[in-house]
mmCIF file with all atom_site columns, C-alpha atoms in Angstrom:
data_model
loop_
_atom_site.group_PDB
_atom_site.id
_atom_site.type_symbol
_atom_site.label_atom_id
_atom_site.label_alt_id
_atom_site.label_comp_id
_atom_site.label_asym_id
_atom_site.label_entity_id
_atom_site.label_seq_id
_atom_site.pdbx_PDB_ins_code
_atom_site.Cartn_x
_atom_site.Cartn_y
_atom_site.Cartn_z
_atom_site.occupancy
_atom_site.B_iso_or_equiv
_atom_site.pdbx_formal_charge
_atom_site.auth_seq_id
_atom_site.auth_comp_id
_atom_site.auth_asym_id
_atom_site.auth_atom_id
_atom_site.pdbx_PDB_model_num
ATOM 1   C CA . VAL A 1 1   ? -0.111  0.037  0.097  1.00 93.00 ? 1   VAL A CA 1
ATOM 2   C CA . GLN A 1 2   ? 1.185   3.624  -0.912 1.00 97.00 ? 2   GLN A CA 1
ATOM 3   C CA . LEU A 1 3   ? 0.658   6.459  1.482  1.00 98.00 ? 3   LEU A CA 1
ATOM 4   C CA . GLN A 1 4   ? 0.158   10.045 0.978  1.00 97.00 ? 4   GLN A CA 1
ATOM 5   C CA . ALA A 1 5   ? 0.170   12.478 3.673  1.00 97.00 ? 5   ALA A CA 1
ATOM 6   C CA . SER A 1 6   ? -0.884  16.109 3.531  1.00 97.00 ? 6   SER A CA 1
ATOM 7   C CA . GLY A 1 7   ? -1.794  18.906 5.530  1.00 98.00 ? 7   GLY A CA 1
ATOM 8   C CA . GLY A 1 8   ? 1.262   20.339 6.993  1.00 97.00 ? 8   GLY A CA 1
ATOM 9   C CA . GLY A 1 9   ? 2.288   23.798 7.323  1.00 98.00 ? 9   GLY A CA 1
ATOM 10  C CA . LEU A 1 10  ? 3.063   26.854 9.270  1.00 98.00 ? 10  LEU A CA 1
ATOM 11  C CA . VAL A 1 11  ? 0.978   27.875 12.412 1.00 98.00 ? 11  VAL A CA 1
ATOM 12  C CA . GLN A 1 12  ? 1.469   29.735 15.622 1.00 98.00 ? 12  GLN A CA 1
ATOM 13  C CA . ALA A 1 13  ? 1.929   28.317 18.861 1.00 98.00 ? 13  ALA A CA 1
ATOM 14  C CA . GLY A 1 14  ? -1.642  27.473 20.197 1.00 98.00 ? 14  GLY A CA 1
ATOM 15  C CA . GLY A 1 15  ? -3.087  26.884 16.837 1.00 98.00 ? 15  GLY A CA 1
ATOM 16  C CA . SER A 1 16  ? -4.350  23.849 15.246 1.00 98.00 ? 16  SER A CA 1
ATOM 17  C CA . LEU A 1 17  ? -3.465  21.768 12.174 1.00 98.00 ? 17  LEU A CA 1
ATOM 18  C CA . SER A 1 18  ? -5.248  18.335 10.514 1.00 98.00 ? 18  SER A CA 1
ATOM 19  C CA . LEU A 1 19  ? -3.281  15.995 8.648  1.00 98.00 ? 19  LEU A CA 1
ATOM 20  C CA . SER A 1 20  ? -4.316  13.497 6.289  1.00 98.00 ? 20  SER A CA 1
ATOM 21  C CA . CYS A 1 21  ? -2.992  10.380 4.929  1.00 98.00 ? 21  CYS A CA 1
ATOM 22  C CA . VAL A 1 22  ? -4.549  8.596  2.088  1.00 98.00 ? 22  VAL A CA 1
ATOM 23  C CA . ALA A 1 23  ? -3.700  5.362  1.140  1.00 98.00 ? 23  ALA A CA 1
ATOM 24  C CA . SER A 1 24  ? -3.764  3.781  -2.252 1.00 97.00 ? 24  SER A CA 1
ATOM 25  C CA . GLY A 1 25  ? -5.328  0.292  -1.333 1.00 94.00 ? 25  GLY A CA 1
ATOM 26  C CA . ASN A 1 26  ? -7.529  -0.725 1.393  1.00 95.00 ? 26  ASN A CA 1
ATOM 27  C CA . ILE A 1 27  ? -6.062  -0.410 4.920  1.00 95.00 ? 27  ILE A CA 1
ATOM 28  C CA . ARG A 1 28  ? -8.888  -2.079 6.868  1.00 96.00 ? 28  ARG A CA 1
ATOM 29  C CA . SER A 1 29  ? -6.396  -4.639 8.124  1.00 94.00 ? 29  SER A CA 1
ATOM 30  C CA . TYR A 1 30  ? -3.662  -2.494 8.745  1.00 96.00 ? 30  TYR A CA 1
ATOM 31  C CA . TYR A 1 31  ? -2.311  -0.496 12.074 1.00 96.00 ? 31  TYR A CA 1
ATOM 32  C CA . MET A 1 32  ? -1.597  2.816  11.230 1.00 97.00 ? 32  MET A CA 1
ATOM 33  C CA . GLY A 1 33  ? 0.758   5.290  12.865 1.00 97.00 ? 33  GLY A CA 1
ATOM 34  C CA . TRP A 1 34  ? 1.887   8.836  12.626 1.00 98.00 ? 34  TRP A CA 1
ATOM 35  C CA . PHE A 1 35  ? 5.502   9.576  13.283 1.00 98.00 ? 35  PHE A CA 1
ATOM 36  C CA . ARG A 1 36  ? 7.593   12.473 13.484 1.00 98.00 ? 36  ARG A CA 1
ATOM 37  C CA . GLN A 1 37  ? 11.454  13.594 12.889 1.00 98.00 ? 37  GLN A CA 1
ATOM 38  C CA . ALA A 1 38  ? 12.655  17.014 13.998 1.00 97.00 ? 38  ALA A CA 1
ATOM 39  C CA . PRO A 1 39  ? 16.174  18.179 12.271 1.00 93.00 ? 39  PRO A CA 1
ATOM 40  C CA . GLY A 1 40  ? 18.837  16.233 14.252 1.00 95.00 ? 40  GLY A CA 1
ATOM 41  C CA . LYS A 1 41  ? 16.745  13.969 15.845 1.00 97.00 ? 41  LYS A CA 1
ATOM 42  C CA . GLU A 1 42  ? 15.620  10.127 15.566 1.00 96.00 ? 42  GLU A CA 1
ATOM 43  C CA . ARG A 1 43  ? 12.256  9.698  14.231 1.00 97.00 ? 43  ARG A CA 1
ATOM 44  C CA . GLU A 1 44  ? 9.787   9.177  17.143 1.00 97.00 ? 44  GLU A CA 1
ATOM 45  C CA . PHE A 1 45  ? 6.275   7.828  17.531 1.00 97.00 ? 45  PHE A CA 1
ATOM 46  C CA . VAL A 1 46  ? 3.253   9.936  17.674 1.00 98.00 ? 46  VAL A CA 1
ATOM 47  C CA . ALA A 1 47  ? 0.103   8.236  17.697 1.00 97.00 ? 47  ALA A CA 1
ATOM 48  C CA . HIS A 1 48  ? -1.199  4.737  16.358 1.00 96.00 ? 48  HIS A CA 1
ATOM 49  C CA . ILE A 1 49  ? -4.496  3.396  15.839 1.00 97.00 ? 49  ILE A CA 1
ATOM 50  C CA . SER A 1 50  ? -5.397  -0.424 15.530 1.00 95.00 ? 50  SER A CA 1
ATOM 51  C CA . TRP A 1 51  ? -7.600  -2.160 13.014 1.00 93.00 ? 51  TRP A CA 1
ATOM 52  C CA . SER A 1 52  ? -9.969  -2.105 15.969 1.00 93.00 ? 52  SER A CA 1
ATOM 53  C CA . ASP A 1 53  ? -9.679  1.423  16.549 1.00 94.00 ? 53  ASP A CA 1
ATOM 54  C CA . ALA A 1 54  ? -7.485  1.153  19.888 1.00 95.00 ? 54  ALA A CA 1
ATOM 55  C CA . ILE A 1 55  ? -5.570  4.143  20.087 1.00 97.00 ? 55  ILE A CA 1
ATOM 56  C CA . THR A 1 56  ? -2.277  5.025  21.728 1.00 96.00 ? 56  THR A CA 1
ATOM 57  C CA . TYR A 1 57  ? -0.491  8.321  22.096 1.00 97.00 ? 57  TYR A CA 1
ATOM 58  C CA . ARG A 1 58  ? 2.794   9.446  23.026 1.00 97.00 ? 58  ARG A CA 1
ATOM 59  C CA . ASP A 1 59  ? 2.708   11.171 26.447 1.00 98.00 ? 59  ASP A CA 1
ATOM 60  C CA . SER A 1 60  ? 3.584   14.793 25.449 1.00 98.00 ? 60  SER A CA 1
ATOM 61  C CA . VAL A 1 61  ? 0.689   14.920 22.855 1.00 98.00 ? 61  VAL A CA 1
ATOM 62  C CA . LYS A 1 62  ? -1.932  13.222 25.175 1.00 98.00 ? 62  LYS A CA 1
ATOM 63  C CA . GLY A 1 63  ? -4.929  15.546 25.049 1.00 98.00 ? 63  GLY A CA 1
ATOM 64  C CA . ARG A 1 64  ? -3.752  17.955 22.326 1.00 98.00 ? 64  ARG A CA 1
ATOM 65  C CA . PHE A 1 65  ? -3.774  15.497 19.190 1.00 98.00 ? 65  PHE A CA 1
ATOM 66  C CA . HIS A 1 66  ? -6.324  12.990 18.094 1.00 98.00 ? 66  HIS A CA 1
ATOM 67  C CA . ILE A 1 67  ? -6.065  10.027 15.833 1.00 98.00 ? 67  ILE A CA 1
ATOM 68  C CA . SER A 1 68  ? -8.619  8.759  13.493 1.00 98.00 ? 68  SER A CA 1
ATOM 69  C CA . ARG A 1 69  ? -9.334  6.397  10.694 1.00 98.00 ? 69  ARG A CA 1
ATOM 70  C CA . ASP A 1 70  ? -11.850 6.103  7.803  1.00 97.00 ? 70  ASP A CA 1
ATOM 71  C CA . ASN A 1 71  ? -11.875 2.884  6.177  1.00 96.00 ? 71  ASN A CA 1
ATOM 72  C CA . SER A 1 72  ? -14.272 3.889  3.623  1.00 97.00 ? 72  SER A CA 1
ATOM 73  C CA . LYS A 1 73  ? -11.837 6.463  2.205  1.00 97.00 ? 73  LYS A CA 1
ATOM 74  C CA . ASN A 1 74  ? -8.480  4.410  3.017  1.00 97.00 ? 74  ASN A CA 1
ATOM 75  C CA . THR A 1 75  ? -7.735  7.433  4.937  1.00 98.00 ? 75  THR A CA 1
ATOM 76  C CA . VAL A 1 76  ? -6.211  8.342  8.441  1.00 98.00 ? 76  VAL A CA 1
ATOM 77  C CA . TYR A 1 77  ? -6.290  11.532 10.393 1.00 98.00 ? 77  TYR A CA 1
ATOM 78  C CA . LEU A 1 78  ? -4.220  13.373 13.014 1.00 98.00 ? 78  LEU A CA 1
ATOM 79  C CA . GLN A 1 79  ? -5.858  16.606 14.548 1.00 98.00 ? 79  GLN A CA 1
ATOM 80  C CA . MET A 1 80  ? -3.471  18.506 16.200 1.00 98.00 ? 80  MET A CA 1
ATOM 81  C CA . ASN A 1 81  ? -4.159  21.148 18.734 1.00 98.00 ? 81  ASN A CA 1
ATOM 82  C CA . SER A 1 82  ? -2.741  23.470 21.285 1.00 98.00 ? 82  SER A CA 1
ATOM 83  C CA . LEU A 1 83  ? 0.473   23.045 18.901 1.00 98.00 ? 83  LEU A CA 1
ATOM 84  C CA . LYS A 1 84  ? 3.888   23.927 20.835 1.00 98.00 ? 84  LYS A CA 1
ATOM 85  C CA . PRO A 1 85  ? 6.986   24.799 19.097 1.00 97.00 ? 85  PRO A CA 1
ATOM 86  C CA . GLU A 1 86  ? 8.424   21.488 19.991 1.00 97.00 ? 86  GLU A CA 1
ATOM 87  C CA . ASP A 1 87  ? 5.771   20.008 17.797 1.00 98.00 ? 87  ASP A CA 1
ATOM 88  C CA . THR A 1 88  ? 7.816   21.096 14.881 1.00 98.00 ? 88  THR A CA 1
ATOM 89  C CA . ALA A 1 89  ? 8.896   18.221 12.476 1.00 98.00 ? 89  ALA A CA 1
ATOM 90  C CA . VAL A 1 90  ? 8.513   16.365 9.599  1.00 98.00 ? 90  VAL A CA 1
ATOM 91  C CA . TYR A 1 91  ? 5.202   14.104 10.230 1.00 98.00 ? 91  TYR A CA 1
ATOM 92  C CA . TYR A 1 92  ? 4.962   10.468 8.625  1.00 98.00 ? 92  TYR A CA 1
ATOM 93  C CA . CYS A 1 93  ? 2.359   8.252  8.258  1.00 98.00 ? 93  CYS A CA 1
ATOM 94  C CA . ALA A 1 94  ? 2.953   4.479  8.337  1.00 98.00 ? 94  ALA A CA 1
ATOM 95  C CA . ALA A 1 95  ? 1.112   1.434  8.251  1.00 97.00 ? 95  ALA A CA 1
ATOM 96  C CA . THR A 1 96  ? 1.906   -2.094 9.374  1.00 96.00 ? 96  THR A CA 1
ATOM 97  C CA . LEU A 1 97  ? 0.049   -5.548 9.720  1.00 94.00 ? 97  LEU A CA 1
ATOM 98  C CA . GLN A 1 98  ? 2.023   -6.247 12.841 1.00 89.00 ? 98  GLN A CA 1
ATOM 99  C CA . SER A 1 99  ? 0.399   -5.100 16.240 1.00 84.00 ? 99  SER A CA 1
ATOM 100 C CA . ALA A 1 100 ? 3.696   -3.235 17.184 1.00 76.00 ? 100 ALA A CA 1
ATOM 101 C CA . ILE A 1 101 ? 3.366   0.349  17.792 1.00 87.00 ? 101 ILE A CA 1
ATOM 102 C CA . TRP A 1 102 ? 6.334   2.357  18.937 1.00 90.00 ? 102 TRP A CA 1
ATOM 103 C CA . ASN A 1 103 ? 8.971   0.792  16.812 1.00 92.00 ? 103 ASN A CA 1
ATOM 104 C CA . PRO A 1 104 ? 9.372   2.656  13.363 1.00 94.00 ? 104 PRO A CA 1
ATOM 105 C CA . SER A 1 105 ? 11.001  -0.660 11.852 1.00 94.00 ? 105 SER A CA 1
ATOM 106 C CA . SER A 1 106 ? 8.084   -2.493 12.350 1.00 93.00 ? 106 SER A CA 1
ATOM 107 C CA . TYR A 1 107 ? 5.915   -0.222 9.623  1.00 95.00 ? 107 TYR A CA 1
ATOM 108 C CA . GLU A 1 108 ? 6.394   -1.681 6.327  1.00 95.00 ? 108 GLU A CA 1
ATOM 109 C CA . HIS A 1 109 ? 4.775   1.443  4.367  1.00 96.00 ? 109 HIS A CA 1
ATOM 110 C CA . TRP A 1 110 ? 5.599   4.993  4.820  1.00 97.00 ? 110 TRP A CA 1
ATOM 111 C CA . GLY A 1 111 ? 4.239   8.320  3.077  1.00 95.00 ? 111 GLY A CA 1
ATOM 112 C CA . GLN A 1 112 ? 6.705   10.938 2.195  1.00 94.00 ? 112 GLN A CA 1
ATOM 113 C CA . GLY A 1 113 ? 6.173   13.226 5.038  1.00 95.00 ? 113 GLY A CA 1
ATOM 114 C CA . THR A 1 114 ? 4.662   16.575 5.586  1.00 98.00 ? 114 THR A CA 1
ATOM 115 C CA . GLN A 1 115 ? 6.097   19.651 7.151  1.00 98.00 ? 115 GLN A CA 1
ATOM 116 C CA . VAL A 1 116 ? 4.786   21.185 10.234 1.00 98.00 ? 116 VAL A CA 1
ATOM 117 C CA . THR A 1 117 ? 6.232   24.125 11.852 1.00 98.00 ? 117 THR A CA 1
ATOM 118 C CA . VAL A 1 118 ? 4.939   25.923 15.055 1.00 98.00 ? 118 VAL A CA 1
ATOM 119 C CA . SER A 1 119 ? 6.326   29.393 15.496 1.00 97.00 ? 119 SER A CA 1
ATOM 120 C CA . SER A 1 120 ? 6.537   30.645 18.873 1.00 94.00 ? 120 SER A CA 1
#
């Protein structure tokens, strides 16, 4: 499955952005994740939604970010609210048939990334 992420941009601290990830095929059986990578840092887990809609977030985004999926549209979303400068990164969506959540190496398919910049 090929993934296409979009929705990034420049926003002031406290603002919101909504990211979308459209897949080329049926994602119904996939675990879907969002990761991010800031300059000079390793790629890190942000959020994950299983095929059964079980959701996991990294602690720093809990209460601010919301992940969802619409299997009928082969799309996963990441609603980001109350954005902080430390959220600045390239955001990637990913898909896996494995149940692993945190490890990027467990994801077989990746989108191209979308830049999110939060100004202070």
